[in-house]
PDB file of C-alpha atoms in Angstrom:
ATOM      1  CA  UNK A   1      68.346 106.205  82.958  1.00  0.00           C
ATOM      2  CA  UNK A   2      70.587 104.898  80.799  1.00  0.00           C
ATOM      3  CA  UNK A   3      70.847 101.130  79.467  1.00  0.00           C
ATOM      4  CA  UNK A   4      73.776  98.936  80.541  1.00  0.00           C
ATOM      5  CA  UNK A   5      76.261  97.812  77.607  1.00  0.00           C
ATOM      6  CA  UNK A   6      76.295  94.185  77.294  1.00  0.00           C
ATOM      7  CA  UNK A   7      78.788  92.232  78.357  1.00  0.00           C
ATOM      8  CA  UNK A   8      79.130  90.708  74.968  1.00  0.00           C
ATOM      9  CA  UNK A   9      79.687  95.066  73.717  1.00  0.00           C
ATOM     10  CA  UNK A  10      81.932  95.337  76.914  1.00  0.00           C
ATOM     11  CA  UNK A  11      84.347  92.316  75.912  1.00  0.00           C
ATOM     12  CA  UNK A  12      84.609  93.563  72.913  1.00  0.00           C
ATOM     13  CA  UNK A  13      85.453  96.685  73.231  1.00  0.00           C
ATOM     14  CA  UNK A  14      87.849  96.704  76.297  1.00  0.00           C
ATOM     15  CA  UNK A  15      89.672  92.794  75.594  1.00  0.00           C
ATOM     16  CA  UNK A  16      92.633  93.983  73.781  1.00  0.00           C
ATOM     17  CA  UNK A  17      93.273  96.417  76.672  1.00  0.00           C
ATOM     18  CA  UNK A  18      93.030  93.706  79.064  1.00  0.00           C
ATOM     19  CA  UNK A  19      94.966  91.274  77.339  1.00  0.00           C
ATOM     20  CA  UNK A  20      97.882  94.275  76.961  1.00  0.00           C
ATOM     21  CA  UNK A  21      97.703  94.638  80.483  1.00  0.00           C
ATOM     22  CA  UNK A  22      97.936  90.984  81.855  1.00  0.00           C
ATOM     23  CA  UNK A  23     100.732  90.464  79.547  1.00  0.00           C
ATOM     24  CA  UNK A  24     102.157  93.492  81.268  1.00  0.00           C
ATOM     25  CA  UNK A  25     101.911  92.412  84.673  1.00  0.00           C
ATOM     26  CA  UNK A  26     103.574  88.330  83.655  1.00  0.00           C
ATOM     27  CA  UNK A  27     106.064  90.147  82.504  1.00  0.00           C
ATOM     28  CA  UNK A  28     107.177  92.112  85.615  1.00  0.00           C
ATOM     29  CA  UNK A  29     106.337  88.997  87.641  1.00  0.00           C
ATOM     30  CA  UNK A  30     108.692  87.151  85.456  1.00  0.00           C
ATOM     31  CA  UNK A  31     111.113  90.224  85.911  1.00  0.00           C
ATOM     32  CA  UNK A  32     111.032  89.895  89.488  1.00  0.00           C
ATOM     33  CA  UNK A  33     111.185  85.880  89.368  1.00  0.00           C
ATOM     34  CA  UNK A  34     114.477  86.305  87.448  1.00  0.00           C
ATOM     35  CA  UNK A  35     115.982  89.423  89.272  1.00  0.00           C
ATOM     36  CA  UNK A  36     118.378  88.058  92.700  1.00  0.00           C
ATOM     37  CA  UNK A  37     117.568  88.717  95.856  1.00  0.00           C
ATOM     38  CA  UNK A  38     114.752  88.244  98.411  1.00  0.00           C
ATOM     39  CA  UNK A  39     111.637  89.875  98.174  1.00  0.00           C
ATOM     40  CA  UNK A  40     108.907  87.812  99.203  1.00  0.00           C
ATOM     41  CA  UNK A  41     109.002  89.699 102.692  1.00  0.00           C
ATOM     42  CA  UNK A  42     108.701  92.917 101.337  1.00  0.00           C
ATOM     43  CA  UNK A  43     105.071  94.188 101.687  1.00  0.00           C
ATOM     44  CA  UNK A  44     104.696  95.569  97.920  1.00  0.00           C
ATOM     45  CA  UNK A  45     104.936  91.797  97.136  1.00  0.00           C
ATOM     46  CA  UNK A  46     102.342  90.963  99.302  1.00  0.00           C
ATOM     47  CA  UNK A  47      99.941  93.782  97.915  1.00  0.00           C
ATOM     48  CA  UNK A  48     100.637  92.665  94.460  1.00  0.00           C
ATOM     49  CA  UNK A  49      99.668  88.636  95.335  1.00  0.00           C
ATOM     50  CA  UNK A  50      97.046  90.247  97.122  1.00  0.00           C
ATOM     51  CA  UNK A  51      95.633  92.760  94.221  1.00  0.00           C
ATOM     52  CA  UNK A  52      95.888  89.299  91.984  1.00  0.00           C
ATOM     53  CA  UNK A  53      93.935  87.172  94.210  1.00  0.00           C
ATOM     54  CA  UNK A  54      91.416  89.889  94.242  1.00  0.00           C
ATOM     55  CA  UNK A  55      91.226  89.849  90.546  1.00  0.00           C
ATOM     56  CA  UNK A  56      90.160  86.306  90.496  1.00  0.00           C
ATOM     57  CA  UNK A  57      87.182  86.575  92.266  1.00  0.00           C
ATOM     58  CA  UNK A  58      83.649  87.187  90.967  1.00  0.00           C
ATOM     59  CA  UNK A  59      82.824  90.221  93.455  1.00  0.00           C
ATOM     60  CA  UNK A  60      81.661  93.813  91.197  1.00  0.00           C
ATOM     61  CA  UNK A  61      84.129  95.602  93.235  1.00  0.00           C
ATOM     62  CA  UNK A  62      87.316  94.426  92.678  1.00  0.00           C
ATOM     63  CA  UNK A  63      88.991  98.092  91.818  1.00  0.00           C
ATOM     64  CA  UNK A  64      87.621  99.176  94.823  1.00  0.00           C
ATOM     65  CA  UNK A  65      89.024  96.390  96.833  1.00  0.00           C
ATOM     66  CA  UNK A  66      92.395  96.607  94.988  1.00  0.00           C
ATOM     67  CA  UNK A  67      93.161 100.052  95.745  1.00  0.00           C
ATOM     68  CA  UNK A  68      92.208  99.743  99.585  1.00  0.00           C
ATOM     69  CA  UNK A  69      95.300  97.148  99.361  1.00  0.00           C
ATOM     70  CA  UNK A  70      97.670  99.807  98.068  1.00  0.00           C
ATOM     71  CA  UNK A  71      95.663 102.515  99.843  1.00  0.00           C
ATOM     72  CA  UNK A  72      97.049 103.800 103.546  1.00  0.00           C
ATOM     73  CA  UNK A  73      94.064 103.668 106.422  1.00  0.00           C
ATOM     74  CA  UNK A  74      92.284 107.388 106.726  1.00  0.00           C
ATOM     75  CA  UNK A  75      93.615 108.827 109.635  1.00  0.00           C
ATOM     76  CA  UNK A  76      91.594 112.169 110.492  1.00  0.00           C
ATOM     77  CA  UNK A  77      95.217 113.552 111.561  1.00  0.00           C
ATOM     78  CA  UNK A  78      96.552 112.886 108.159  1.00  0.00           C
ATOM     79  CA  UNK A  79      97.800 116.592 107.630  1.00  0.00           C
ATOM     80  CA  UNK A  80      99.232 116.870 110.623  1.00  0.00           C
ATOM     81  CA  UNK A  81     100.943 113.100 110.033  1.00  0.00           C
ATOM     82  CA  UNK A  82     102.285 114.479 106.207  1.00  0.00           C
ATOM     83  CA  UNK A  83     102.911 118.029 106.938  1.00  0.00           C
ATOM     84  CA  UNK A  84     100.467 119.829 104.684  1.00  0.00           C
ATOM     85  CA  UNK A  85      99.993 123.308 105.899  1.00  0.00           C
ATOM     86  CA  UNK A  86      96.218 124.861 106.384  1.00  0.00           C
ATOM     87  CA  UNK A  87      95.180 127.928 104.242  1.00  0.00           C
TER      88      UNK A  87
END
């Protein structure tokens, strides 16, 4: 069994990344802010303010939780419901 990195080793390796990426994400938030139109109905919008409340929380699972948001329910009829064709 192998020995967890420390957070301290796991900070510093991944923070640039992370930074990158939340700069990434203001940005198109600032994109959309400035962009005309309505969207605050549309339920991407929702999934994204969802996703970002998720990311604030102190939970170990938070890609897990993040992609359920963007993720469709399993439906066991689901190749029936997209057309994909048994073999």
């Amino acid at each position: 069994m192998s020995n967890p990195a420390s957070s301290q080793a796991v900070l510093d390796r991944e923070f640039l990344e992370v930074r990158a990426r939340v700069l990434e994400i203001a940005a198109a938030l600032d994109r959309l802010d400035r962009a005309d139109g309505p969207i605050a109905a549309d339920a991407r919008v929702t999934g994204i303010n969802k996703a970002l409340d998720v990311l604030r929380t102190a939970h170990s699972n938070r890609a897990e939780q993040v992609q359920l948001i963007f993720s469709r329910s399993y439906d066991q009829r689901w190749r029936t419901a997209l057309g994909v064709i048994e073999r």
